[in-house]
């Protein structure tokens, strides 16, 4: 973990820049899009710093990088959500969740975690349903299913009960949960009622989630290093 810290310094600086400038959503511009996406760009660099060969040889890491790329595109679309690009952003993040789910893998299955995540996501959708109309009735349902599936795979991979967890798997799990908190806050604020300090909650949990998921990509490198030392 200590060896990864210095590589994340640009990410922390870019995140501070975003919150210090706190660009208003009422006047979207390419500059505001750049500032919003800059922390995610830094996470690209974080993964690329581990080497192209590492990304090519480890599909989970390359899929997380691809997810970060789609996330940045989604962030840019959401800058112009009032101009009709909210659905475009939703689509980009849906693809992100598919890529992250693929990166986390299907082993172990852990059906109990899947059932619990299904109950949580169904409850969230049931609450949102009365506020939704038109295509959002179906789009939000699909989106919740995708992020819930991603959360399930992250939780299942941690294997806390079997004492097989690692810090990178824990990062993926916490990151997925924070992503769900961020997106739920967006949904409540967009479709239901104004959430106090919504922008701070959304962006703080979002950036933390992306950082933790990016950190989980170095799992395979840690395993390689352990085998070499053994």
mmCIF file of C-alpha atoms in Angstrom:
data_model
loop_
_atom_site.group_PDB
_atom_site.id
_atom_site.type_symbol
_atom_site.label_atom_id
_atom_site.label_comp_id
_atom_site.label_asym_id
_atom_site.label_seq_id
_atom_site.Cartn_x
_atom_site.Cartn_y
_atom_site.Cartn_z
ATOM 1 C CA UNK A 1 0.000 0.000 0.000
ATOM 2 C CA UNK A 2 2.818 2.413 0.891
ATOM 3 C CA UNK A 3 4.429 1.928 -2.523
ATOM 4 C CA UNK A 4 1.219 3.045 -4.259
ATOM 5 C CA UNK A 5 0.795 6.260 -2.237
ATOM 6 C CA UNK A 6 3.261 8.484 -4.159
ATOM 7 C CA UNK A 7 1.619 7.506 -7.465
ATOM 8 C CA UNK A 8 -1.690 8.881 -6.161
ATOM 9 C CA UNK A 9 -0.350 12.331 -5.242
ATOM 10 C CA UNK A 10 -1.475 13.886 -8.585
ATOM 11 C CA UNK A 11 -4.968 12.471 -8.006
ATOM 12 C CA UNK A 12 -5.212 14.056 -4.542
ATOM 13 C CA UNK A 13 -3.958 17.385 -5.878
ATOM 14 C CA UNK A 14 -6.432 17.342 -8.775
ATOM 15 C CA UNK A 15 -9.274 16.508 -6.380
ATOM 16 C CA UNK A 16 -8.292 19.439 -4.169
ATOM 17 C CA UNK A 17 -8.268 21.711 -7.232
ATOM 18 C CA UNK A 18 -11.820 20.630 -8.073
ATOM 19 C CA UNK A 19 -13.168 21.318 -4.592
ATOM 20 C CA UNK A 20 -11.256 24.607 -4.245
ATOM 21 C CA UNK A 21 -12.511 25.971 -7.565
ATOM 22 C CA UNK A 22 -16.003 24.451 -7.076
ATOM 23 C CA UNK A 23 -17.075 25.436 -10.571
ATOM 24 C CA UNK A 24 -20.806 26.231 -10.818
ATOM 25 C CA UNK A 25 -22.947 23.712 -12.657
ATOM 26 C CA UNK A 26 -25.072 26.577 -13.987
ATOM 27 C CA UNK A 27 -22.391 27.617 -16.486
ATOM 28 C CA UNK A 28 -21.002 24.452 -18.088
ATOM 29 C CA UNK A 29 -17.843 24.854 -20.125
ATOM 30 C CA UNK A 30 -14.948 22.786 -21.437
ATOM 31 C CA UNK A 31 -12.812 24.214 -18.644
ATOM 32 C CA UNK A 32 -15.238 22.999 -15.964
ATOM 33 C CA UNK A 33 -15.373 19.611 -17.696
ATOM 34 C CA UNK A 34 -11.565 19.444 -17.622
ATOM 35 C CA UNK A 35 -11.395 20.289 -13.912
ATOM 36 C CA UNK A 36 -14.082 17.716 -13.103
ATOM 37 C CA UNK A 37 -12.383 14.981 -15.140
ATOM 38 C CA UNK A 38 -8.821 15.804 -14.049
ATOM 39 C CA UNK A 39 -8.804 13.471 -10.988
ATOM 40 C CA UNK A 40 -9.965 10.607 -13.231
ATOM 41 C CA UNK A 41 -7.230 11.445 -15.751
ATOM 42 C CA UNK A 42 -4.755 11.154 -12.866
ATOM 43 C CA UNK A 43 -6.082 7.672 -12.121
ATOM 44 C CA UNK A 44 -5.387 6.750 -15.750
ATOM 45 C CA UNK A 45 -1.820 7.838 -15.167
ATOM 46 C CA UNK A 46 -1.733 5.892 -11.897
ATOM 47 C CA UNK A 47 -2.573 2.654 -13.706
ATOM 48 C CA UNK A 48 -0.350 3.401 -16.695
ATOM 49 C CA UNK A 49 2.547 3.987 -14.281
ATOM 50 C CA UNK A 50 2.481 0.260 -13.525
ATOM 51 C CA UNK A 51 3.505 -0.403 -17.121
ATOM 52 C CA UNK A 52 1.752 -1.226 -20.381
ATOM 53 C CA UNK A 53 2.868 -4.864 -20.118
ATOM 54 C CA UNK A 54 1.138 -5.116 -16.743
ATOM 55 C CA UNK A 55 -2.137 -3.786 -18.177
ATOM 56 C CA UNK A 56 -1.934 -6.013 -21.259
ATOM 57 C CA UNK A 57 -1.169 -9.175 -19.300
ATOM 58 C CA UNK A 58 -3.812 -8.567 -16.580
ATOM 59 C CA UNK A 59 -7.312 -8.187 -17.962
ATOM 60 C CA UNK A 60 -8.800 -6.981 -14.682
ATOM 61 C CA UNK A 61 -6.431 -3.986 -14.607
ATOM 62 C CA UNK A 62 -7.060 -3.123 -18.257
ATOM 63 C CA UNK A 63 -10.824 -3.320 -17.747
ATOM 64 C CA UNK A 64 -10.644 -0.989 -14.771
ATOM 65 C CA UNK A 65 -8.627 1.436 -16.915
ATOM 66 C CA UNK A 66 -11.301 1.186 -19.631
ATOM 67 C CA UNK A 67 -13.950 1.839 -16.959
ATOM 68 C CA UNK A 68 -12.114 4.971 -15.873
ATOM 69 C CA UNK A 69 -12.028 6.168 -19.483
ATOM 70 C CA UNK A 70 -15.795 5.741 -19.861
ATOM 71 C CA UNK A 71 -16.259 7.429 -16.472
ATOM 72 C CA UNK A 72 -14.412 10.520 -17.687
ATOM 73 C CA UNK A 73 -16.617 10.671 -20.776
ATOM 74 C CA UNK A 74 -19.680 10.293 -18.531
ATOM 75 C CA UNK A 75 -18.429 13.110 -16.288
ATOM 76 C CA UNK A 76 -18.085 15.367 -19.310
ATOM 77 C CA UNK A 77 -21.632 14.585 -20.477
ATOM 78 C CA UNK A 78 -23.041 15.331 -17.016
ATOM 79 C CA UNK A 79 -21.512 18.812 -17.124
ATOM 80 C CA UNK A 80 -24.121 19.483 -19.835
ATOM 81 C CA UNK A 81 -26.936 17.432 -18.290
ATOM 82 C CA UNK A 82 -29.292 20.426 -18.310
ATOM 83 C CA UNK A 83 -28.771 20.603 -22.082
ATOM 84 C CA UNK A 84 -30.075 17.057 -22.514
ATOM 85 C CA UNK A 85 -26.977 14.937 -21.995
ATOM 86 C CA UNK A 86 -27.987 13.256 -18.719
ATOM 87 C CA UNK A 87 -28.929 10.004 -20.470
ATOM 88 C CA UNK A 88 -25.599 10.014 -22.330
ATOM 89 C CA UNK A 89 -23.783 10.261 -19.013
ATOM 90 C CA UNK A 90 -25.974 7.488 -17.590
ATOM 91 C CA UNK A 91 -25.020 5.248 -20.517
ATOM 92 C CA UNK A 92 -21.287 5.895 -20.068
ATOM 93 C CA UNK A 93 -21.451 4.986 -16.385
ATOM 94 C CA UNK A 94 -23.551 1.906 -17.155
ATOM 95 C CA UNK A 95 -20.708 0.711 -19.402
ATOM 96 C CA UNK A 96 -18.271 1.561 -16.593
ATOM 97 C CA UNK A 97 -20.147 -0.707 -14.181
ATOM 98 C CA UNK A 98 -20.141 -3.540 -16.720
ATOM 99 C CA UNK A 99 -16.367 -3.203 -17.109
ATOM 100 C CA UNK A 100 -15.791 -3.077 -13.350
ATOM 101 C CA UNK A 101 -18.009 -6.148 -12.840
ATOM 102 C CA UNK A 102 -15.980 -7.991 -15.461
ATOM 103 C CA UNK A 103 -12.751 -6.915 -13.754
ATOM 104 C CA UNK A 104 -13.943 -8.212 -10.359
ATOM 105 C CA UNK A 105 -14.886 -11.559 -11.907
ATOM 106 C CA UNK A 106 -17.483 -14.213 -11.061
ATOM 107 C CA UNK A 107 -15.475 -16.233 -8.532
ATOM 108 C CA UNK A 108 -16.351 -16.802 -5.784
ATOM 109 C CA UNK A 109 -20.073 -16.609 -6.574
ATOM 110 C CA UNK A 110 -21.345 -15.862 -3.015
ATOM 111 C CA UNK A 111 -25.088 -16.021 -3.627
ATOM 112 C CA UNK A 112 -25.836 -14.666 -0.143
ATOM 113 C CA UNK A 113 -24.053 -11.410 -0.993
ATOM 114 C CA UNK A 114 -25.923 -11.333 -4.309
ATOM 115 C CA UNK A 115 -29.271 -11.800 -2.575
ATOM 116 C CA UNK A 116 -28.506 -9.050 -0.065
ATOM 117 C CA UNK A 117 -27.437 -6.678 -2.843
ATOM 118 C CA UNK A 118 -30.602 -7.560 -4.764
ATOM 119 C CA UNK A 119 -32.772 -6.662 -1.775
ATOM 120 C CA UNK A 120 -30.945 -3.344 -1.286
ATOM 121 C CA UNK A 121 -31.203 -2.390 -4.970
ATOM 122 C CA UNK A 122 -34.851 -3.467 -5.227
ATOM 123 C CA UNK A 123 -35.680 -1.345 -2.185
ATOM 124 C CA UNK A 124 -33.935 1.672 -3.694
ATOM 125 C CA UNK A 125 -35.796 1.271 -6.991
ATOM 126 C CA UNK A 126 -39.119 0.776 -5.212
ATOM 127 C CA UNK A 127 -38.578 4.096 -3.433
ATOM 128 C CA UNK A 128 -37.557 5.900 -6.643
ATOM 129 C CA UNK A 129 -40.274 4.368 -8.823
ATOM 130 C CA UNK A 130 -43.068 6.788 -7.937
ATOM 131 C CA UNK A 131 -40.830 9.733 -8.866
ATOM 132 C CA UNK A 132 -39.836 8.350 -12.278
ATOM 133 C CA UNK A 133 -41.622 8.845 -15.572
ATOM 134 C CA UNK A 134 -41.123 8.120 -19.249
ATOM 135 C CA UNK A 135 -37.958 6.301 -20.301
ATOM 136 C CA UNK A 136 -36.316 6.915 -16.924
ATOM 137 C CA UNK A 137 -38.680 4.327 -15.411
ATOM 138 C CA UNK A 138 -36.787 1.653 -17.343
ATOM 139 C CA UNK A 139 -33.367 3.275 -17.659
ATOM 140 C CA UNK A 140 -32.997 3.751 -13.911
ATOM 141 C CA UNK A 141 -34.078 0.144 -13.318
ATOM 142 C CA UNK A 142 -31.391 -1.150 -15.693
ATOM 143 C CA UNK A 143 -28.784 1.173 -14.219
ATOM 144 C CA UNK A 144 -29.561 0.103 -10.645
ATOM 145 C CA UNK A 145 -29.349 -3.543 -11.710
ATOM 146 C CA UNK A 146 -25.915 -2.944 -13.269
ATOM 147 C CA UNK A 147 -24.432 -1.047 -10.335
ATOM 148 C CA UNK A 148 -25.958 -3.578 -7.934
ATOM 149 C CA UNK A 149 -24.330 -6.391 -9.893
ATOM 150 C CA UNK A 150 -21.010 -4.556 -9.763
ATOM 151 C CA UNK A 151 -21.402 -4.101 -6.011
ATOM 152 C CA UNK A 152 -22.183 -7.806 -5.598
ATOM 153 C CA UNK A 153 -19.052 -8.888 -7.453
ATOM 154 C CA UNK A 154 -16.897 -6.500 -5.403
ATOM 155 C CA UNK A 155 -18.344 -7.733 -2.096
ATOM 156 C CA UNK A 156 -18.126 -11.396 -3.132
ATOM 157 C CA UNK A 157 -14.477 -11.033 -4.104
ATOM 158 C CA UNK A 158 -13.495 -9.813 -0.651
ATOM 159 C CA UNK A 159 -14.147 -13.238 0.992
ATOM 160 C CA UNK A 160 -14.080 -11.728 4.468
ATOM 161 C CA UNK A 161 -15.779 -14.745 6.069
ATOM 162 C CA UNK A 162 -13.115 -17.099 4.670
ATOM 163 C CA UNK A 163 -10.259 -14.898 5.876
ATOM 164 C CA UNK A 164 -8.953 -14.682 2.308
ATOM 165 C CA UNK A 165 -9.339 -10.937 1.864
ATOM 166 C CA UNK A 166 -6.533 -8.613 0.793
ATOM 167 C CA UNK A 167 -6.276 -4.826 1.020
ATOM 168 C CA UNK A 168 -6.909 -4.498 -2.724
ATOM 169 C CA UNK A 169 -10.094 -6.594 -2.547
ATOM 170 C CA UNK A 170 -11.195 -4.500 0.415
ATOM 171 C CA UNK A 171 -10.518 -1.381 -1.698
ATOM 172 C CA UNK A 172 -12.739 -2.733 -4.473
ATOM 173 C CA UNK A 173 -15.531 -3.490 -1.995
ATOM 174 C CA UNK A 174 -15.460 -0.093 -0.275
ATOM 175 C CA UNK A 175 -15.082 1.643 -3.642
ATOM 176 C CA UNK A 176 -18.150 -0.110 -5.048
ATOM 177 C CA UNK A 177 -20.217 0.814 -1.978
ATOM 178 C CA UNK A 178 -19.156 4.465 -2.213
ATOM 179 C CA UNK A 179 -20.030 4.482 -5.926
ATOM 180 C CA UNK A 180 -23.508 3.271 -5.027
ATOM 181 C CA UNK A 181 -23.868 6.009 -2.398
ATOM 182 C CA UNK A 182 -22.781 8.613 -4.949
ATOM 183 C CA UNK A 183 -25.235 7.401 -7.596
ATOM 184 C CA UNK A 184 -28.098 7.056 -5.119
ATOM 185 C CA UNK A 185 -27.527 10.655 -4.042
ATOM 186 C CA UNK A 186 -27.636 11.729 -7.700
ATOM 187 C CA UNK A 187 -30.923 9.848 -8.196
ATOM 188 C CA UNK A 188 -32.532 11.334 -5.095
ATOM 189 C CA UNK A 189 -31.398 14.840 -6.013
ATOM 190 C CA UNK A 190 -32.362 14.499 -9.683
ATOM 191 C CA UNK A 191 -35.732 12.747 -9.398
ATOM 192 C CA UNK A 192 -37.026 13.049 -5.821
ATOM 193 C CA UNK A 193 -36.039 16.048 -3.709
ATOM 194 C CA UNK A 194 -33.069 18.388 -3.145
ATOM 195 C CA UNK A 195 -30.420 16.668 -1.035
ATOM 196 C CA UNK A 196 -28.512 19.027 1.306
ATOM 197 C CA UNK A 197 -24.855 19.315 0.302
ATOM 198 C CA UNK A 198 -25.627 16.953 -2.570
ATOM 199 C CA UNK A 199 -22.775 18.065 -4.784
ATOM 200 C CA UNK A 200 -20.173 17.591 -2.069
ATOM 201 C CA UNK A 201 -21.581 14.156 -1.139
ATOM 202 C CA UNK A 202 -21.782 13.050 -4.773
ATOM 203 C CA UNK A 203 -18.297 14.121 -5.775
ATOM 204 C CA UNK A 204 -16.487 13.190 -2.543
ATOM 205 C CA UNK A 205 -17.872 9.638 -2.571
ATOM 206 C CA UNK A 206 -17.377 9.378 -6.347
ATOM 207 C CA UNK A 207 -13.707 10.363 -6.353
ATOM 208 C CA UNK A 208 -13.005 8.145 -3.334
ATOM 209 C CA UNK A 209 -14.776 5.244 -5.054
ATOM 210 C CA UNK A 210 -12.815 5.629 -8.273
ATOM 211 C CA UNK A 211 -9.510 5.849 -6.397
ATOM 212 C CA UNK A 212 -10.233 2.691 -4.380
ATOM 213 C CA UNK A 213 -11.346 0.748 -7.460
ATOM 214 C CA UNK A 214 -8.209 1.865 -9.315
ATOM 215 C CA UNK A 215 -6.146 0.669 -6.334
ATOM 216 C CA UNK A 216 -7.791 -2.746 -6.566
ATOM 217 C CA UNK A 217 -6.250 -3.176 -10.021
ATOM 218 C CA UNK A 218 -2.786 -3.699 -8.513
ATOM 219 C CA UNK A 219 -3.925 -6.948 -6.852
ATOM 220 C CA UNK A 220 -2.334 -9.166 -9.480
ATOM 221 C CA UNK A 221 0.971 -7.292 -9.270
ATOM 222 C CA UNK A 222 1.044 -7.800 -5.499
ATOM 223 C CA UNK A 223 0.480 -11.525 -6.001
ATOM 224 C CA UNK A 224 3.323 -11.669 -8.527
ATOM 225 C CA UNK A 225 5.702 -9.908 -6.163
ATOM 226 C CA UNK A 226 4.736 -12.290 -3.342
ATOM 227 C CA UNK A 227 5.469 -15.309 -5.524
ATOM 228 C CA UNK A 228 8.844 -13.886 -6.520
ATOM 229 C CA UNK A 229 9.813 -13.299 -2.884
ATOM 230 C CA UNK A 230 8.747 -16.832 -2.012
#
